[in-house]
Coordinates of N, CA and C in Angstrom, one line a residue:
X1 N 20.8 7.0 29.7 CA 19.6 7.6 29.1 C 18.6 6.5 28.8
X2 N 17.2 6.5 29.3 CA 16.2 5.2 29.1 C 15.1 6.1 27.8
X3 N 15.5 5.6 26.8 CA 14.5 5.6 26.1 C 12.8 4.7 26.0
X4 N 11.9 5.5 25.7 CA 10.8 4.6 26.1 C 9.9 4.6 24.5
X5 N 9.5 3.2 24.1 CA 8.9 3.0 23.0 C 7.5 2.7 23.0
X6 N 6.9 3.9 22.3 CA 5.1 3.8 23.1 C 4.5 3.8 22.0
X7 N 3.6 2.4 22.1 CA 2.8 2.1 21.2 C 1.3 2.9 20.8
X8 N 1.1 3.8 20.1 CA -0.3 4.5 20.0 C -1.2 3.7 20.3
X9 N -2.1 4.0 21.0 CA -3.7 3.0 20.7 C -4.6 4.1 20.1
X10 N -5.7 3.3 19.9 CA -7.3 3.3 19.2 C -7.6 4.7 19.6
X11 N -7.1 5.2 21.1 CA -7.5 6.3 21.4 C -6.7 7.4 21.0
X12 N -5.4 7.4 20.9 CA -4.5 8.5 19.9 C -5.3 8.7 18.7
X13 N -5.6 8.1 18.1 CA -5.9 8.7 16.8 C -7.5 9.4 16.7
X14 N -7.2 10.2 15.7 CA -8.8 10.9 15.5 C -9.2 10.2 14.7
X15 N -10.5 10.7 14.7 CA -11.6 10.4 13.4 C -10.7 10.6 11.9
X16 N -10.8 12.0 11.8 CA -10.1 12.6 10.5 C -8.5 11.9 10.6
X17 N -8.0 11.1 11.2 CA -6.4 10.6 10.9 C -7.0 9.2 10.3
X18 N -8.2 8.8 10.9 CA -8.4 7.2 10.6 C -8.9 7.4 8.8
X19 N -9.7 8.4 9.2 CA -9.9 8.7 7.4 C -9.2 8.5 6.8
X20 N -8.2 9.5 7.0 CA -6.8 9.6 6.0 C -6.6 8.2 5.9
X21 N -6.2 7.8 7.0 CA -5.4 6.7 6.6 C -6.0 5.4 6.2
X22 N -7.1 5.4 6.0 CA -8.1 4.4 5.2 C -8.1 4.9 3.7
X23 N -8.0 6.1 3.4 CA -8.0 6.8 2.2 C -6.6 6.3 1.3
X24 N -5.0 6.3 2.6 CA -4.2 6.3 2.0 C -4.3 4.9 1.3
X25 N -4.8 3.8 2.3 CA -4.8 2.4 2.4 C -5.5 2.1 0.9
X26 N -6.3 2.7 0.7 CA -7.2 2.2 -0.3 C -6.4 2.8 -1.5
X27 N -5.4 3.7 -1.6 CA -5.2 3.9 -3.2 C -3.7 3.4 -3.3
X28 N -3.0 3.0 -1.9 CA -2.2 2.3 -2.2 C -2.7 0.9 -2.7
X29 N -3.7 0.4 -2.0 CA -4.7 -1.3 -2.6 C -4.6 -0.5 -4.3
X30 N -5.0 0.4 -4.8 CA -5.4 0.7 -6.2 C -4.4 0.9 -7.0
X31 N -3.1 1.2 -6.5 CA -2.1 1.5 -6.9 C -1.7 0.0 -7.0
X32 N -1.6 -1.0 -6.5 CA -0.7 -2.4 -6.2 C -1.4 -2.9 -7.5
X33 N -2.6 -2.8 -7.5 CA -3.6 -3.5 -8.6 C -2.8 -3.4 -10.0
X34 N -2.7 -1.9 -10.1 CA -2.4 -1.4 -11.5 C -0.8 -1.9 -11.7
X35 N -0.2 -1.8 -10.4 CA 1.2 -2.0 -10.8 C 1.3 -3.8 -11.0
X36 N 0.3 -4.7 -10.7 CA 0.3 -5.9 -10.4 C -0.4 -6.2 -12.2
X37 N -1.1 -5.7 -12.6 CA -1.7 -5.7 -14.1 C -0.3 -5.7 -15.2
X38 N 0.0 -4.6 -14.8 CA 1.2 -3.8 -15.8 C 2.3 -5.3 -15.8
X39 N 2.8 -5.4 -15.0 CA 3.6 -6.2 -14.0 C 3.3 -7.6 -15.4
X40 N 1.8 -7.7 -14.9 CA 1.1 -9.2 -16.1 C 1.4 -9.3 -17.6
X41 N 1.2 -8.3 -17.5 CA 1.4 -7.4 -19.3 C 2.6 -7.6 -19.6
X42 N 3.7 -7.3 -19.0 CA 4.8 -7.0 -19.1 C 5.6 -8.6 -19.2
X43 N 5.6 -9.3 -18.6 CA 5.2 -10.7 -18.4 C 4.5 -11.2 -19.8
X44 N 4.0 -11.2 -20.2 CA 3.3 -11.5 -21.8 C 3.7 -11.4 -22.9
X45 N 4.4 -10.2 -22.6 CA 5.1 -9.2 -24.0 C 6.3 -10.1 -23.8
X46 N 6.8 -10.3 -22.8 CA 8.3 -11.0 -22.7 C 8.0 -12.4 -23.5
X47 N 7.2 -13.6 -22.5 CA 7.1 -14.9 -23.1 C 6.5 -14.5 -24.9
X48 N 5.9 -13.5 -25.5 CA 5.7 -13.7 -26.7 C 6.9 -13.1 -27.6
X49 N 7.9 -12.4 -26.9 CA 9.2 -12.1 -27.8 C 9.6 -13.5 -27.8
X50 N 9.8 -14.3 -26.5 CA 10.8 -15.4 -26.2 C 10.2 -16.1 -27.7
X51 N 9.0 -16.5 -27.8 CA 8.6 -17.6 -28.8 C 9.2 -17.2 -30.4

């Protein structure tokens, strides 16, 4: 049995999928931020118990 591995192009996708998926893109970027802040915070609270 030959399986075949097919790469989408530019032309598979629609308009409204590229949306989406610029949409998803950007709140996963907004999501990394906040978890990368917390992340800082968290990190701070630690070195100021250590002292």
């Amino acid at each position: 049995m030959l399986i075949e591995a097919r790469v989408p192009t530019f032309a598979d996708i629609t308009v409204e999928e590229l949306a989406a998926l610029i949409a998803k893109r950007d709140a996963l970027v907004g999501a990394l931020g906040v978890a990368n802040a917390e992340r800082d915070l968290a990190a701070e609270r630690l070195y100021a118990f250590q002292r």
